[in-house]
Short mmCIF file of C-alpha atoms in Angstrom, two decimals:
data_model
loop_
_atom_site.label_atom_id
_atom_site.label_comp_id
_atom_site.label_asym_id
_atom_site.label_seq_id
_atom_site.Cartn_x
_atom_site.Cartn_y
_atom_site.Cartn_z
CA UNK G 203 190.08 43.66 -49.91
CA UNK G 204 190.40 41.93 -53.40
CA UNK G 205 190.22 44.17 -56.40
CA UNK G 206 187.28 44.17 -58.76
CA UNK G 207 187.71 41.46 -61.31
CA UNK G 208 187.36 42.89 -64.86
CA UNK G 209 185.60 39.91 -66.37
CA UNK G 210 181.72 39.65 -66.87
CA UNK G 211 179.72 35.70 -66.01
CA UNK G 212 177.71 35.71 -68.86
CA UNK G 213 175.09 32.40 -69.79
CA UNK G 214 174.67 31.33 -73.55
CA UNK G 215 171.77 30.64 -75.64
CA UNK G 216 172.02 27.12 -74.15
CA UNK G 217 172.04 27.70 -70.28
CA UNK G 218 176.31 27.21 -70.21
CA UNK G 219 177.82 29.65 -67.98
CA UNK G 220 180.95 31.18 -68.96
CA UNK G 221 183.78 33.56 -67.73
CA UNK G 222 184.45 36.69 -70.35
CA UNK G 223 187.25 39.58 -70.26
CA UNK G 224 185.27 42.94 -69.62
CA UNK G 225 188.78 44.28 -71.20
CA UNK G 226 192.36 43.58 -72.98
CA UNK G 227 194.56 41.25 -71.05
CA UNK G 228 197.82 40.52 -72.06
CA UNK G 229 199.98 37.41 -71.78
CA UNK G 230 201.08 36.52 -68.51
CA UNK G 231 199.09 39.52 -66.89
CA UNK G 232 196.04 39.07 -63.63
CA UNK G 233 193.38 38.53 -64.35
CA UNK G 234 191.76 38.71 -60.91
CA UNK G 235 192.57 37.10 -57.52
CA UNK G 236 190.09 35.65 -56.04
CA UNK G 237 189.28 34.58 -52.45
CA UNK G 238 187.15 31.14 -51.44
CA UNK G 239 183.94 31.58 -50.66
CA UNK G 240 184.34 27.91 -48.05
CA UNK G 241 187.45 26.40 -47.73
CA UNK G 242 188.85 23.09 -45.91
CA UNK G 243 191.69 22.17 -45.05
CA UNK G 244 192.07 18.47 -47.28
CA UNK G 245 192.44 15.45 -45.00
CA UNK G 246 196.31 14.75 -44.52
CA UNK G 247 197.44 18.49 -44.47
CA UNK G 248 199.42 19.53 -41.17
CA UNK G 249 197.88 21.10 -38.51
CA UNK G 250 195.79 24.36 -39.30
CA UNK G 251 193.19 26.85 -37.92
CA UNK G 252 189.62 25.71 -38.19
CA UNK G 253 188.85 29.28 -39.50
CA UNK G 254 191.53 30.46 -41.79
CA UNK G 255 193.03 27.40 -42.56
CA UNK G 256 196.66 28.25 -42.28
CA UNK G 257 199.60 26.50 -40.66
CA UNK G 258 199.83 26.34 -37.02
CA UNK G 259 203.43 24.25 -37.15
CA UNK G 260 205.91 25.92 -34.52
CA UNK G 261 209.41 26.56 -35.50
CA UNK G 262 210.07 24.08 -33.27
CA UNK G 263 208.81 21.32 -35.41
CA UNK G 264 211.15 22.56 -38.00
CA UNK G 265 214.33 23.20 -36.74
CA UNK G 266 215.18 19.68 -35.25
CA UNK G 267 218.83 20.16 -34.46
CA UNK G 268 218.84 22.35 -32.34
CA UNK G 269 217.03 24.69 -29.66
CA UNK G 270 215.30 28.02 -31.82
CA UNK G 271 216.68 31.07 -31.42
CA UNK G 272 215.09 34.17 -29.89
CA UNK G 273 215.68 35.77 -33.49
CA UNK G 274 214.31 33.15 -36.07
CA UNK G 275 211.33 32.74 -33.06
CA UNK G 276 210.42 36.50 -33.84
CA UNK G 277 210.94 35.95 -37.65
CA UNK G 278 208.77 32.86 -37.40
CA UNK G 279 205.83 33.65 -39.97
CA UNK G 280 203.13 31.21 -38.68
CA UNK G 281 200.63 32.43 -36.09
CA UNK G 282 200.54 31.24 -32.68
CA UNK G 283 197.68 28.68 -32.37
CA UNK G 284 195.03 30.82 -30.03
CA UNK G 285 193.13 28.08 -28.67
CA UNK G 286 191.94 24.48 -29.02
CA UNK G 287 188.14 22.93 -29.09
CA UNK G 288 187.63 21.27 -25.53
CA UNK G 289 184.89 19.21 -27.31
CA UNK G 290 186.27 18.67 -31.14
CA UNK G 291 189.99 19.74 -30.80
CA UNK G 292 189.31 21.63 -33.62
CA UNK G 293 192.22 24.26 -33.20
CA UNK G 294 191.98 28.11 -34.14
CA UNK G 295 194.95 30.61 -34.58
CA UNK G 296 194.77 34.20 -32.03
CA UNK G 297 193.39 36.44 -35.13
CA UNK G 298 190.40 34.02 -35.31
CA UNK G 299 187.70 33.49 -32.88
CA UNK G 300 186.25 30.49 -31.58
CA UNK G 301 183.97 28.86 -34.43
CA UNK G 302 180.38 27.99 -32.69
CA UNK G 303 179.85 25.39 -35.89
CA UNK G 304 183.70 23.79 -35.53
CA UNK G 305 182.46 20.36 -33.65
CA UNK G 306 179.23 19.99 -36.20
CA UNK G 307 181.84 20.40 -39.03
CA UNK G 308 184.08 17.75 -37.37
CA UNK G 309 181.23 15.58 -36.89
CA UNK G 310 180.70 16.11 -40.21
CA UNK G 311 183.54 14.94 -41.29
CA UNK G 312 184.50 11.98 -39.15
CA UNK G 313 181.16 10.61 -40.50
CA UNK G 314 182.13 10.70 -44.00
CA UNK G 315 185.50 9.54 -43.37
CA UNK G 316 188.28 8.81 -45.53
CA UNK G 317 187.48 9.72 -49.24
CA UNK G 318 189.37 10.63 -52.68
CA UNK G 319 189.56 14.28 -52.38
CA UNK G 320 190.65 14.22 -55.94
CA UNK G 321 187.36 12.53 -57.53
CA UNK G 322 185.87 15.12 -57.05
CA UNK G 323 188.43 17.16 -55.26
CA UNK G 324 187.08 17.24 -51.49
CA UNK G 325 183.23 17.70 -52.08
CA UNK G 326 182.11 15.62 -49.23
CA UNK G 327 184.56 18.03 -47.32
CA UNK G 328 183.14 21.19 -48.14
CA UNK G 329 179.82 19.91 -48.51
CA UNK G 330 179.94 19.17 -44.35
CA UNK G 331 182.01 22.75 -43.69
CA UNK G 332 178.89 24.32 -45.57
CA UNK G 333 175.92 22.31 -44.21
CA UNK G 334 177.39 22.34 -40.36
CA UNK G 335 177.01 26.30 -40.89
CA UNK G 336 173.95 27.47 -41.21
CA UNK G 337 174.41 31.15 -41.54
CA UNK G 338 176.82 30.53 -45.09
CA UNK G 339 174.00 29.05 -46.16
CA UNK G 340 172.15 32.41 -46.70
CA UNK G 341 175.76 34.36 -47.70
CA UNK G 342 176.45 31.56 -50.05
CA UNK G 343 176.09 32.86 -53.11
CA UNK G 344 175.97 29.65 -55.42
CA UNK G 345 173.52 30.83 -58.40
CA UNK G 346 176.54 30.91 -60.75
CA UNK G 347 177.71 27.61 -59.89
CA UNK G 348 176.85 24.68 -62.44
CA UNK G 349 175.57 21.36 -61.10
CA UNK G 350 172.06 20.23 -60.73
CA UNK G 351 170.18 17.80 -57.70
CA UNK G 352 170.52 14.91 -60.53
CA UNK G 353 174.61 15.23 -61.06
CA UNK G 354 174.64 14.42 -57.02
CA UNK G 355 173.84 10.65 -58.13
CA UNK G 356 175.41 10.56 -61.11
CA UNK G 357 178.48 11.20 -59.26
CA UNK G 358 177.79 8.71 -56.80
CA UNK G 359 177.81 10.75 -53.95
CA UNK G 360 174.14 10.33 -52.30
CA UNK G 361 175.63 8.06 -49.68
CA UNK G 362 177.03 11.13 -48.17
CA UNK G 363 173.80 13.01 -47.81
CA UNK G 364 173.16 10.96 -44.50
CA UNK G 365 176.17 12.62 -42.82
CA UNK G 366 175.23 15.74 -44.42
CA UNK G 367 171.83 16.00 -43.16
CA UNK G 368 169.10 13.91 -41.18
CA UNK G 369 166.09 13.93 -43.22
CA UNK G 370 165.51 12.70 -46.49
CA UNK G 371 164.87 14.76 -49.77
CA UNK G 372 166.54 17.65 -48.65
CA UNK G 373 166.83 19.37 -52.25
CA UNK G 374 168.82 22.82 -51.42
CA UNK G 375 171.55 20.52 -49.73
CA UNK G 376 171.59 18.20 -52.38
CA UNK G 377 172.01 20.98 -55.14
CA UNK G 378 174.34 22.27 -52.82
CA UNK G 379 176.64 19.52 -52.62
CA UNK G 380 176.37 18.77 -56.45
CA UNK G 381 177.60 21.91 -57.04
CA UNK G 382 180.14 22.13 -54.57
CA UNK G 383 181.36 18.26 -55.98
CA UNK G 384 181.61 19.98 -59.41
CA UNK G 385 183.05 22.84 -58.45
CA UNK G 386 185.71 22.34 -55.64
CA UNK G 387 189.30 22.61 -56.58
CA UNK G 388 192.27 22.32 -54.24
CA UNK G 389 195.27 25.63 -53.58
CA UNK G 390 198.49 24.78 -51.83
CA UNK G 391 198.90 27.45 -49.74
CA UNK G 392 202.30 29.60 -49.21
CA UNK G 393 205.09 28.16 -47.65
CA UNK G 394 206.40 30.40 -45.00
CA UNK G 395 210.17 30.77 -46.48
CA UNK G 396 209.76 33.55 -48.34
CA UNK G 397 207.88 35.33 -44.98
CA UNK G 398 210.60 34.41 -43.39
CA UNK G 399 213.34 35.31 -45.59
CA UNK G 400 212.40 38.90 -45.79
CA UNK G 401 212.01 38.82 -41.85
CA UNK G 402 215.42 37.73 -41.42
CA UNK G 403 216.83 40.36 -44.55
CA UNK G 404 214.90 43.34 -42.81
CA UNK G 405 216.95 42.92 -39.71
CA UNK G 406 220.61 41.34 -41.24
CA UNK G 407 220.05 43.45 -44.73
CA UNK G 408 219.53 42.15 -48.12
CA UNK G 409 222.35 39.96 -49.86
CA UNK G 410 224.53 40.82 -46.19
CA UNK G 411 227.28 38.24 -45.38
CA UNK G 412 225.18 37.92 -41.97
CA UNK G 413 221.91 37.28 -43.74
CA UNK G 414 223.73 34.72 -45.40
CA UNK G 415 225.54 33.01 -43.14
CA UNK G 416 222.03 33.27 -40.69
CA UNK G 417 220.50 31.18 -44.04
CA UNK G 418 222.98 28.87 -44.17
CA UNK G 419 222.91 28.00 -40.51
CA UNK G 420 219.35 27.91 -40.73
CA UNK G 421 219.14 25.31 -43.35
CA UNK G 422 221.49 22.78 -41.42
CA UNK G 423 219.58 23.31 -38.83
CA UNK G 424 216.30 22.14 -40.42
CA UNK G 425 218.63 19.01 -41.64
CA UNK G 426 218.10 19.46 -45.65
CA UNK G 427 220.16 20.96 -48.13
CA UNK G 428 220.91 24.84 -48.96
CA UNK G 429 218.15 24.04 -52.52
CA UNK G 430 215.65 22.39 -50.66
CA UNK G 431 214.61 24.72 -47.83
CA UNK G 432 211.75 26.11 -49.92
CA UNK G 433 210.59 22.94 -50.64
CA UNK G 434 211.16 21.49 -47.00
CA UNK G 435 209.67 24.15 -45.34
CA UNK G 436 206.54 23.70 -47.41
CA UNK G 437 205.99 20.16 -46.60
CA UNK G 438 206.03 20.51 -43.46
CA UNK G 439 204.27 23.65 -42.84
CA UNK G 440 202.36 24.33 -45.97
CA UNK G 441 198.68 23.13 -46.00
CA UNK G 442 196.76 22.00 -48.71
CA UNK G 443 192.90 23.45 -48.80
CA UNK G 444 190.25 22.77 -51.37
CA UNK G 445 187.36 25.27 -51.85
CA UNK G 446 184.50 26.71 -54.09
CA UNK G 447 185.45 29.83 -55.95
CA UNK G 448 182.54 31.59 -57.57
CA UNK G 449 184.56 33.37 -60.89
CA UNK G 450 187.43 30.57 -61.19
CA UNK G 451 184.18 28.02 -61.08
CA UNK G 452 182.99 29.63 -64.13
CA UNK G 453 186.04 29.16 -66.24
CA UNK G 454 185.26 26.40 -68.45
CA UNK G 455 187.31 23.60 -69.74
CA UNK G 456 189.62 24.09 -72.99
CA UNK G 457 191.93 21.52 -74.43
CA UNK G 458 193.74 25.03 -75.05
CA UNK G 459 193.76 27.10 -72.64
CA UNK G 460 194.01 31.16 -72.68
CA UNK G 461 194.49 31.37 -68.95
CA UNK G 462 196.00 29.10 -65.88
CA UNK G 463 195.80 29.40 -62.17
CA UNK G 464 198.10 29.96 -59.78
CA UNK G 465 198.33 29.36 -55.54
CA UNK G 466 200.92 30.22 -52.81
CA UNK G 467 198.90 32.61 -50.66
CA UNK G 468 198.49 32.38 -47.04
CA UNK G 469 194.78 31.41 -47.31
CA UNK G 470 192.92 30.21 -49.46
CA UNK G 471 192.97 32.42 -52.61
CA UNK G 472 193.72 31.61 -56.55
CA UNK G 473 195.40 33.76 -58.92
CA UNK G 474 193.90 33.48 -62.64
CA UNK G 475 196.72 34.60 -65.34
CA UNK G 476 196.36 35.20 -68.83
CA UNK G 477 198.49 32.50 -70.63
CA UNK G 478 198.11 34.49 -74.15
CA UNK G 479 196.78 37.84 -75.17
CA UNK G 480 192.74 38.07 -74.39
CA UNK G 481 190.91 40.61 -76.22
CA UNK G 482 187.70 42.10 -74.65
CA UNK G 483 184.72 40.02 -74.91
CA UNK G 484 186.87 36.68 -75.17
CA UNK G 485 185.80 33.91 -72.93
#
């Protein structure tokens, strides 16, 4: 599990929520890591478990030039995709189980269609991952989020409350999806180079001629340059996933911030660092 953030949600005299340090942080130290309470893979990512949403690309969509060996197979970081939907195709990886709710979220989402996940970043997305599940909505602890039933119209997004639900004045589900339109942010996850690096160092040795040269082969291989692997690799395997996060969500806007977050996990997590020195009971 995560460790226990050291930083205290506290409300002010005029309702605002903020997020303060329950002790000294210094620059450039964690302040907590934080997993997503729903996540989604964003429309246009590559192909991902329904559950856990991380990469399902096989080696074999990467290295193009020629046939994978039996050692980078092994070294391979991605699961093995465990299964498909018969109904949805909504794919799953062998550590995750067979979702019950994967062809209502699909539904879900083919009947919102295409959208700007960026305005606000994938609400309509989440909104259908959370209403197609009924159980979350008990676990779903949402009391800290801000957003209200009116700030669903005022962002304009009441025409998705159709696809969302089939009955009309449903107000949990539409303070539900204001709050998850105000407080959705997107995480690149990790790209699998580094995974695989240390795969391929364990069995050649670290900074060996053969772990090298295994690199180097590698990278022609994949048809990019020795400096662009990294960022190769993570096109084509990494995913991008947008979720609700109930500490980072408090975190308020500052032209100057004290604090930034960070991604590059393999699911969907954020990192919150201190960009300066934070003194206990500092928002």
């Amino acid at each position: 599990g995560l460790a226990q953030p050291k930083v205290d949600i506290c409300v002010d005299e005029y309702g605002g929520i903020g997020l303060y340090a329950s002790e000294d942080f210094h620059a450039n130290e964690q302040i907590f890591v934080e997993r997503a309470l729903v996540a989604t893979v964003v429309q246009g990512s590559v192909r991902a478990c329904g559950l856990c949403c991380r990469s399902l690309v096989a080696i074999d969509e990467i290295i193009l030039k020629r046939e994978p060996t039996q050692i980078e197979r092994d070294a391979w970081p991605v699961p093995v995709p465990g299964g498909r939907c018969k109904y949805c195709d909504t794919w799953f990886c062998q550590q995750c189980e067979h979702d019950p709710y994967c062809c209502a979220v699909k539904a879900s989402l083919n009947a919102l269609g295409s959208m700007d996940v960026n305005n606000p970043p994938a609400a309509a997305l989440l909104s259908a991952v959370i209403s197609a599940r009924p159980s979350l909505k008990v676990e779903f602890d949402h009391s800290s989020l801000c957003g209200k039933i009116k700030d669903t119209y005022e962002l304009g997004l009441e025409k998705y409350l159709g696809a969302l639900c089939n009955k009309e004045g449903n107000n949990d589900l539409t303070s539900l999806l204001a709050q998850t339109a105000l407080n959705a942010f997107e995480v690149k996850l990790a790209s699998p180079f580094d995974a695989l690096y240390h795969q391929l160092a364990s069995r050649y040795g670290r900074g060996s001629k053969k772990l090298h040269a295994a690199l180097s082969e590698l990278k022609i291989a994949m048809g990019c340059s020795p400096n662009d692997v990294d960022d190769v690799l993570g096109q084509r395997c990494a995913n991008t996933c947008a979720g609700v996060f109930t500490l980072a969500s408090c975190i308020n806007h500052d032209c100057k911030p004290n604090c930034f977050a960070s991604g590059g996990f393999n699911e969907p997590q954020v990192e919150i660092i201190a960009g300066v020195d934070i003194p206990k009971g500092t928002e």
